[in-house]
Coordinates of C-alpha atoms and ligand atoms in Angstrom, one line a residue:
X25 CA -15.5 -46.0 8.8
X26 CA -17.6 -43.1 7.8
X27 CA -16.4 -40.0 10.6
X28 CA -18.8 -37.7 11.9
X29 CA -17.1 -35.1 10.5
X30 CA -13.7 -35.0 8.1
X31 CA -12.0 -32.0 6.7
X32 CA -12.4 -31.3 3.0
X33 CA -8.5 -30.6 1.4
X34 CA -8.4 -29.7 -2.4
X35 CA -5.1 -28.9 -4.6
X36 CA -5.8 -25.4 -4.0
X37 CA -5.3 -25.8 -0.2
X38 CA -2.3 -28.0 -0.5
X39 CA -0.7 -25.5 -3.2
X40 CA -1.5 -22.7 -0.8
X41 CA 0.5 -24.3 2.3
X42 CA 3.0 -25.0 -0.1
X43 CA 3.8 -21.6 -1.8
X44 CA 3.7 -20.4 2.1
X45 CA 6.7 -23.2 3.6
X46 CA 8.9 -22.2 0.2
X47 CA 8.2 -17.9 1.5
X48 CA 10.6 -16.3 3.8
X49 CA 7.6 -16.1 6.4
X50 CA 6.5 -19.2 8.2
X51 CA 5.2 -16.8 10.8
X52 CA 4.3 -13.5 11.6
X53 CA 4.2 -12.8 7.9
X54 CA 1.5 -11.4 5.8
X55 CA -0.7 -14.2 5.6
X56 CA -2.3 -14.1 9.3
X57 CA -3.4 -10.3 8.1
X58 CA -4.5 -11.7 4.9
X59 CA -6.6 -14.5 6.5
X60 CA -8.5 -12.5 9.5
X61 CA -9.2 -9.6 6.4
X62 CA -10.9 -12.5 4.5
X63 CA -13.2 -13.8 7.6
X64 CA -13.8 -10.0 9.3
X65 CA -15.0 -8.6 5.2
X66 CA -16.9 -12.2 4.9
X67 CA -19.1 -11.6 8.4
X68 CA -18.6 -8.1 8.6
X69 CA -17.0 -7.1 11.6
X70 CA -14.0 -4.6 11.9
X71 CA -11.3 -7.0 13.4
X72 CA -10.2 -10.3 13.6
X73 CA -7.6 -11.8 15.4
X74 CA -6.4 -15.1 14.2
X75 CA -4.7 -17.0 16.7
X76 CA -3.8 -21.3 17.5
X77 CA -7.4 -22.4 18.4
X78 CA -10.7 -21.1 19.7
X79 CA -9.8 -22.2 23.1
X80 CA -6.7 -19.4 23.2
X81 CA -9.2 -16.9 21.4
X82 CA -12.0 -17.7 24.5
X83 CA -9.1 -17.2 26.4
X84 CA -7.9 -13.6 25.4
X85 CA -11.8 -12.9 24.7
X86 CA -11.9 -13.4 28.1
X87 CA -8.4 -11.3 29.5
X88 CA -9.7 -8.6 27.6
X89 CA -13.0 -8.3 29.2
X90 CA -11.1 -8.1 32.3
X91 CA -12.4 -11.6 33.8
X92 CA -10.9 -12.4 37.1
X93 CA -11.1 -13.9 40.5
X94 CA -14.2 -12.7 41.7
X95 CA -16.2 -12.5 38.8
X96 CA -18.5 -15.2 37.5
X97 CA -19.0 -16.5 33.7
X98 CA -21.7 -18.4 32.5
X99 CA -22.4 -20.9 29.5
X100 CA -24.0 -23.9 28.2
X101 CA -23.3 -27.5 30.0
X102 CA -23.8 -28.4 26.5
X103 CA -20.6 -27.5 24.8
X104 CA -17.3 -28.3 24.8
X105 CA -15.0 -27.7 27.7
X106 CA -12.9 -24.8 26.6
X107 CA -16.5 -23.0 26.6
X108 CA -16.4 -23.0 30.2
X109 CA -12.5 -23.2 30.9
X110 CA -11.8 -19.8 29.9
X111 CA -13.5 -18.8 32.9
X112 CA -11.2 -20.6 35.5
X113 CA -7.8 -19.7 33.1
X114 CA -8.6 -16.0 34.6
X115 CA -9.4 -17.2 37.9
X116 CA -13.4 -16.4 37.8
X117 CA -15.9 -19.0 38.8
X118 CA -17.9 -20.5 36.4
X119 CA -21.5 -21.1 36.8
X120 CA -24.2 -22.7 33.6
X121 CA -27.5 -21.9 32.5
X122 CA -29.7 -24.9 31.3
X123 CA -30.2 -25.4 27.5
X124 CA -33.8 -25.4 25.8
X125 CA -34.9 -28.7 24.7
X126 CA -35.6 -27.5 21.0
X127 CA -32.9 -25.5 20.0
X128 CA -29.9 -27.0 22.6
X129 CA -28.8 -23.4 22.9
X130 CA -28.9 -21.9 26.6
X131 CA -32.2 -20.9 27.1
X132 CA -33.2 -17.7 27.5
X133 CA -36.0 -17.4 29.6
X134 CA -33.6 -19.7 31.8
X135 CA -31.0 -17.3 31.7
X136 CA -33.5 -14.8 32.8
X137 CA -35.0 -16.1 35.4
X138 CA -31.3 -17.0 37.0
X139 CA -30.0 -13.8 36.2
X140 CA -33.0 -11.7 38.6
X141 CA -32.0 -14.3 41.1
X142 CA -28.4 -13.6 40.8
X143 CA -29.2 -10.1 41.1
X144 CA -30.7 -10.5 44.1
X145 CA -27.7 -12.5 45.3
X146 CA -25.3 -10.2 44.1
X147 CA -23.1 -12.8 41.8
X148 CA -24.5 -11.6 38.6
X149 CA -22.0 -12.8 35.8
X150 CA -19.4 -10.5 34.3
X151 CA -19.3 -13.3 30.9
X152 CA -22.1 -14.8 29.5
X153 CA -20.9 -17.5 26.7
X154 CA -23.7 -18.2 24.5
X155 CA -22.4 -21.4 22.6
X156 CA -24.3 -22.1 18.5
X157 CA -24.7 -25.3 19.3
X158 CA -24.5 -27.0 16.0
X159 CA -24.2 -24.0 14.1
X160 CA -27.6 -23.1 15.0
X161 CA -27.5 -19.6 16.5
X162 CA -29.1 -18.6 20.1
X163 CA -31.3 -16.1 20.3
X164 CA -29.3 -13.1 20.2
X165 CA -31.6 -10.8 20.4
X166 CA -32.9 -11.8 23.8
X167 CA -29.1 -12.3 25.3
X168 CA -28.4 -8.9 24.2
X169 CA -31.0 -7.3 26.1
X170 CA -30.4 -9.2 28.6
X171 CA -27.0 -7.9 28.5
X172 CA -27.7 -4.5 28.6
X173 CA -30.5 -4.9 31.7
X174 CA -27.9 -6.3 33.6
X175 CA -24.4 -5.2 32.5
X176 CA -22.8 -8.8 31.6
X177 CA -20.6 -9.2 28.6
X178 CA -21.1 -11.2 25.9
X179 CA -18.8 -13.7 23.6
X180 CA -20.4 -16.0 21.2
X181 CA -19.0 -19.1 21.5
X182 CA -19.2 -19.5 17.3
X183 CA -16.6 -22.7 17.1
X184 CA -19.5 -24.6 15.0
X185 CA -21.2 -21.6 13.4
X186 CA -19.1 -19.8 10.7
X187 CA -21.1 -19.7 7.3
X188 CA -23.9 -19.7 9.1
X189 CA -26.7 -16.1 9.6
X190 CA -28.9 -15.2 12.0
X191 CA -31.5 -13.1 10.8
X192 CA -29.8 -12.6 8.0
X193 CA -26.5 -11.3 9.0
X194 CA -24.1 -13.4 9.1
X195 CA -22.6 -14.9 12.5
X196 CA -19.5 -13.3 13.5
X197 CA -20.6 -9.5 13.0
X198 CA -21.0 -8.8 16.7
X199 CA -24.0 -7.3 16.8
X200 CA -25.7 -8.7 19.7
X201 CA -21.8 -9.5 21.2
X202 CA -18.6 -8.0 22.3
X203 CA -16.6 -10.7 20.8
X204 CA -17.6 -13.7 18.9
X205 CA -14.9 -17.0 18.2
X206 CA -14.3 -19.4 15.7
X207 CA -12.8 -22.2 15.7
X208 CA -10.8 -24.1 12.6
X209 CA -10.0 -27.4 13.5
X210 CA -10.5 -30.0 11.2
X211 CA -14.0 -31.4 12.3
X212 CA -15.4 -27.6 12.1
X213 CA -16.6 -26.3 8.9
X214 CA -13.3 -24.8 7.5
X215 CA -10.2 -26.1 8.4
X216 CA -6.7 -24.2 9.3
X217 CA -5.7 -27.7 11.3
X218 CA -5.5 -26.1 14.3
X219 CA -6.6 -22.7 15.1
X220 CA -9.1 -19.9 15.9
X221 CA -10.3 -16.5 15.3
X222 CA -11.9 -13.7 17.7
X223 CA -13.8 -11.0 16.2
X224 CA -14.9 -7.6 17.7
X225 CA -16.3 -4.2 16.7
X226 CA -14.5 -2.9 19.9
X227 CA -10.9 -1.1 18.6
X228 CA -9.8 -1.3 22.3
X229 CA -10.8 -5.1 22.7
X230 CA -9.2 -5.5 19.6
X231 CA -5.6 -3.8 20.5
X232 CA -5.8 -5.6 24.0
X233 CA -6.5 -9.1 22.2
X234 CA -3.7 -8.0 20.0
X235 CA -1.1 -7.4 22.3
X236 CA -2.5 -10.5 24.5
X237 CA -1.8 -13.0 21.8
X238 CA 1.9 -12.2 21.8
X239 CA 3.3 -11.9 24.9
X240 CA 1.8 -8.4 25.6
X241 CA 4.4 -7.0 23.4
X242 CA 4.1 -4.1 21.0
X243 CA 6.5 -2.3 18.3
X244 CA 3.7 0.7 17.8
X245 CA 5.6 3.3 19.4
X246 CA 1.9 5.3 19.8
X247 CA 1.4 2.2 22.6
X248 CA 4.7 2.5 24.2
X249 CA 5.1 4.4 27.6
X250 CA 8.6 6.4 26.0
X251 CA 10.2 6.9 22.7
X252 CA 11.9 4.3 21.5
X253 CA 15.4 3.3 22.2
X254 CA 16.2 2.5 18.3
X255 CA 15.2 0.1 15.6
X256 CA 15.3 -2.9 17.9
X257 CA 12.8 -1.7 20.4
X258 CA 9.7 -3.2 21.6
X259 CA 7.9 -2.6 25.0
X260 CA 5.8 -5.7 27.1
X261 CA 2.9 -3.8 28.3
X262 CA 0.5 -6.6 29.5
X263 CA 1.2 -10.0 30.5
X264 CA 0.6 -11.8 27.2
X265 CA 0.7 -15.6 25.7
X266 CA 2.0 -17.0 22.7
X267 CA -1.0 -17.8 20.8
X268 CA -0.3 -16.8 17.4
X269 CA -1.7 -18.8 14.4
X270 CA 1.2 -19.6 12.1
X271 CA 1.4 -19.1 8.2
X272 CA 1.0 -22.2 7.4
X273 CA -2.5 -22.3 8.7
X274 CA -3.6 -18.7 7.6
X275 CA -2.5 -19.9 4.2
X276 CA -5.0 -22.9 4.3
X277 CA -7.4 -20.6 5.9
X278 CA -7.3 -18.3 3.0
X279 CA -8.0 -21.0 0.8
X280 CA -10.5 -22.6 2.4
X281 CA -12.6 -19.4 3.1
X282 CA -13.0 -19.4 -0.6
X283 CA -15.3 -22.5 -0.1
X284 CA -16.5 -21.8 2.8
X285 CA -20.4 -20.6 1.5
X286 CA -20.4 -23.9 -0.8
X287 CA -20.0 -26.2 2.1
X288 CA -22.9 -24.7 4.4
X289 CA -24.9 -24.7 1.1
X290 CA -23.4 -28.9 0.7
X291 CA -24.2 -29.0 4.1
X292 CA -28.2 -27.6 4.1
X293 CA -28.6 -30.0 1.1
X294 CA -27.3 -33.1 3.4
X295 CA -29.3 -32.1 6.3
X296 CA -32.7 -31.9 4.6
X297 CA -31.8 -35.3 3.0
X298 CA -31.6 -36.7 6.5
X299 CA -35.2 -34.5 7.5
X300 CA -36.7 -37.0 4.9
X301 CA -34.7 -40.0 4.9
X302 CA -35.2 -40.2 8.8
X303 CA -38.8 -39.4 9.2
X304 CA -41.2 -41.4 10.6
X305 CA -38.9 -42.9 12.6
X306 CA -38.3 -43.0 16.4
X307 CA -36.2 -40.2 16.8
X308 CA -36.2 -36.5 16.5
X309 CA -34.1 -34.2 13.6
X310 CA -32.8 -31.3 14.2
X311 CA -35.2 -28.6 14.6
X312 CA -34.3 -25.2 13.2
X313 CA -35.1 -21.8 13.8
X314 CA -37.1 -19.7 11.0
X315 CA -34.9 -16.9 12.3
X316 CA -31.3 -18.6 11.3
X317 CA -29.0 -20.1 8.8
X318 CA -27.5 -22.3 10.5
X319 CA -23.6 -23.5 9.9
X320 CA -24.5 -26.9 10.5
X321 CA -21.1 -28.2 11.9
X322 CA -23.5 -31.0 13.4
X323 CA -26.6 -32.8 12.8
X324 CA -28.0 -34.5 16.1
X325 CA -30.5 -36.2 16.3
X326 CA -32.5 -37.4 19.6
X327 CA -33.7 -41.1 20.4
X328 CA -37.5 -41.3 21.4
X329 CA -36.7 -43.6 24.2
X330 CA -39.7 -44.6 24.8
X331 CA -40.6 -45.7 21.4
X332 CA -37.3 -48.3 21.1
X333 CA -38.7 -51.6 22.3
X334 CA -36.0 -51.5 25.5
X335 CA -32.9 -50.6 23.1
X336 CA -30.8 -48.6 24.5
X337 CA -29.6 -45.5 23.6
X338 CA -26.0 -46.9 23.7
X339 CA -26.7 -49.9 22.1
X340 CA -27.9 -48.0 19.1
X341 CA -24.7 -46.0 19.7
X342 CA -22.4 -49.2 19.6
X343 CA -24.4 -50.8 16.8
X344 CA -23.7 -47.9 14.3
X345 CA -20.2 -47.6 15.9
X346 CA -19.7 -51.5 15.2
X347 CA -21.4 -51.1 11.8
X348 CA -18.4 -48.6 10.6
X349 CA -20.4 -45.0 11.4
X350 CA -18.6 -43.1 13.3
X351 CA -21.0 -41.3 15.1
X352 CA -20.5 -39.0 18.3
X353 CA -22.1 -37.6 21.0
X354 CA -22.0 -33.4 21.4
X355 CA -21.7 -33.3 24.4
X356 CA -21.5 -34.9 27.5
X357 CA -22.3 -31.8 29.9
X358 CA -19.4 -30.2 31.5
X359 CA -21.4 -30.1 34.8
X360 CA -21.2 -33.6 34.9
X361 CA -17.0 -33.8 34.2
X362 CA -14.8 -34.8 37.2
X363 CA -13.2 -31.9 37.4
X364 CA -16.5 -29.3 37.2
X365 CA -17.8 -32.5 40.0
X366 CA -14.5 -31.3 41.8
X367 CA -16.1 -27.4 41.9
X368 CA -19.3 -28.9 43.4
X369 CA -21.3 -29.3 40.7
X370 CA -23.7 -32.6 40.7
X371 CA -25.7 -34.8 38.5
X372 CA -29.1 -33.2 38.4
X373 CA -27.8 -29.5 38.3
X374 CA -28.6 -29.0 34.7
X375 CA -31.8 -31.2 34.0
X376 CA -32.7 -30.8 30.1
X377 CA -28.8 -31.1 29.3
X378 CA -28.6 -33.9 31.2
X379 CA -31.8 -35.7 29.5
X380 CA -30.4 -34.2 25.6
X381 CA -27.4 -36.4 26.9
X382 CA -28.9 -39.6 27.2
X383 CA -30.8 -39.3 23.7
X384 CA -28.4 -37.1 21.5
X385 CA -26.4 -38.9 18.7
X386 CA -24.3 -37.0 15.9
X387 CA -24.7 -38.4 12.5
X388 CA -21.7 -37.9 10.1
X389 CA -21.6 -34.1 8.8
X390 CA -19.3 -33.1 6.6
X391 CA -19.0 -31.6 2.8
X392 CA -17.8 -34.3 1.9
X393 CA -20.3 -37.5 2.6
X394 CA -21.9 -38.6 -0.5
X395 CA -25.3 -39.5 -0.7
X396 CA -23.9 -43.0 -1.0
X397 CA -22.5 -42.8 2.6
X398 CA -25.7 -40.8 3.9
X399 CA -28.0 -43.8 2.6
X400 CA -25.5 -46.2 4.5
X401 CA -25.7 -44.4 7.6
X402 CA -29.7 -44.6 7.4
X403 CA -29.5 -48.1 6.5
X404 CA -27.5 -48.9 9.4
X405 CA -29.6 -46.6 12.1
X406 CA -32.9 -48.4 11.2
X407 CA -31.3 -51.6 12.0
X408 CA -29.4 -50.5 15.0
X409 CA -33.2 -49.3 15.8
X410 CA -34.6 -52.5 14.6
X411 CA -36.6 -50.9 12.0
X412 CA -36.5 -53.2 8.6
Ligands
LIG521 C1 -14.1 -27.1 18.9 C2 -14.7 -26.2 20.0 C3 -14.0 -25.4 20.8 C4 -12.5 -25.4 20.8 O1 -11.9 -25.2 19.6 P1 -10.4 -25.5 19.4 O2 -10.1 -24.7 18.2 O3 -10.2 -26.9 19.2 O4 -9.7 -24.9 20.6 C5 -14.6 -24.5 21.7 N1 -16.0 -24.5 21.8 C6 -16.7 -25.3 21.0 C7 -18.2 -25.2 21.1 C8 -16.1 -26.2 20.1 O5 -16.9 -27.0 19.4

């Protein structure tokens, strides 16, 4: 089977994890520190957090903005879950706006016009999630000033996007955001096995993420309400979680962060490889903006229906699963899941995610594919297409 998408684990990496489980720190040591100073320098923003995945970082991203019941956040439908999730964690409602058809980012000019109508409804959003779908950035720009028009705060959902720029600054600096996330599970570009990162420019953000990924604890005495009793002392001062990222993973983190430009760059050179290898036939590639650099976790590609001679998009689907590609579909809209169904949401909510869901298909991605595989996986799509 050739995955959609595979880690990519070198002696270095394994030495690293190594050297860390024979240390006297398998947590809370100096690695965590060592890895979020690697990632912040790399994108250029003034703190990182490091914590067990980019679901807990949407999740303290979200604490710390302040999101409760009452407030609304908005995202993509397509994304995964935890986009959206970390909204009901904190008790807020969660609402979408629909993607554009080109990018499969959440459009802009949608998120416009729903915005002047929330306004006038008074439910304007408190979180707007703008997920890189892919790795290709959104437009920033636009959902900044957005942002400051109409007060909402903004985390970048950056889970497939590290490595990648958008005009030319790399993703993760925060500009156009209050917090942006990573993720580092093993299908994402690096790898810490599990895990996650939050990034902010915001020293208060960053101090309330802090104290939230650790059960709202804190040994600075310059947070604490009195002096300290003695040595021992620590004070809880927000209701916090245990979501701290272990040493083991910063350790691989480290390491792999030392790769981390030559597998975008391994991953641009596979990507155009497909642009050529697949055109002229009845699909789409992946369109990319001038504007961005992308990370290209993913490279989707959309069926032209129409042009299939009555195949099926899940024929082809089960013809190159059958055939040994492992192929996968990012994502079936979260509008659409039983349990957003269960909030009231309904098929025909989100119209353009819903129609990218019936054509999408992710190819294998990864630093690792040869051009061996790649040329297997093409062979195998134009038959599953019935093109010879
Ligand atoms: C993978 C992913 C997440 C969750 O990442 P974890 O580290 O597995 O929690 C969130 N959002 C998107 C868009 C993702 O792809």
């Amino acid at each position: 089977m050739i995955p959609y998408g595979r880690q990519d684990i070198s002696q270095a990496d394994i030495d690293a994890v190594v050297d860390v489980l024979r240390s006297d720190f398998l947590t809370q040591g100096p690695m965590v520190p060592r890895f979020e100073q690697a990632v912040a320098s790399h994108v250029g923003a003034r703190h990182a957090l490091a914590v067990n995945s980019a679901t807990s970082a949407l999740h303290i991203a979200c604490l710390a903005l302040d999101l409760g019941p009452g407030d609304w956040l908005w995202t993509s439908p397509v994304t995964f879950v935890a986009s959206a999730n970390c909204g009901l964690y904190c008790g807020a409602r969660v609402d979408f706006v629909d993607i554009d058809p080109k990018t499969f980012n959440l459009c802009p000019e949608a998120l416009a016009r729903k915005l002047e109508q929330a306004e006038r409804e008074g439910r304007l959003p408190k979180i707007v999630v703008p997920v890189h779908l892919c790795g290709q950035p959104c437009d920033m720009a636009a959902i900044h000033a957005l942002a400051t028009r109409y007060g909402f705060k903004v985390i970048e959902d950056a889970s497939h996007a590290i490595g990648g720029r958008y005009r030319d600054e790399f993703i993760g600096n925060c500009r156009y955001s209050d917090i942006t996330v990573f993720s580092f599970h093993p299908v994402k570009i690096i790898t810490t096995a599990e895990g996650g990162m939050a990034l902010t420019n915001d020293d208060e953000l960053a101090r309330r993420m802090a104290l939230l990924r650790s059960h709202g604890i804190t040994r600075d005495p310059a947070q604490m309400t009195r002096e300290p009793d003695g040595p021992w002392y620590y004070q809880q001062i927000d209701l916090g979680l245990n979501y701290r990222m272990t040493e083991l993973q910063a350790a691989l983190g480290v390491s792999q962060m030392t790769r981390l430009d030559t597998f975008v760059a391994r991953r641009h050179a596979l990507a155009r490889r497909y642009d050529s290898l697949l055109a002229g036939l009845p699909l789409s590639t992946p369109w990319q903006h001038p504007d961005s650099y992308s990370g290209l976790h993913l490279y989707v590609i959309r069926l032209d229906l129409p042009r299939l001679d009555g195949r099926t998009h899940r024929e082809v689907f089960e013809a190159l699963r059958a055939a040994g590609i492992g192929v996968n579909l990012h994502y079936i809209p979260v509008h659409t899941q039983p349990y957003y169904q269960g909030l009231g949401f309904r098929a025909g909510d989100f119209p353009e995610s819903e129609r990218y869901y019936k054509e999408a298909i992710s190819l294998p991605m990864y630093q690792g594919l040869t051009e061996a595989d790649q040329d297997t996986v093409i062979r195998t799509l134009r038959h599953a297409l019935g093109i010879y």
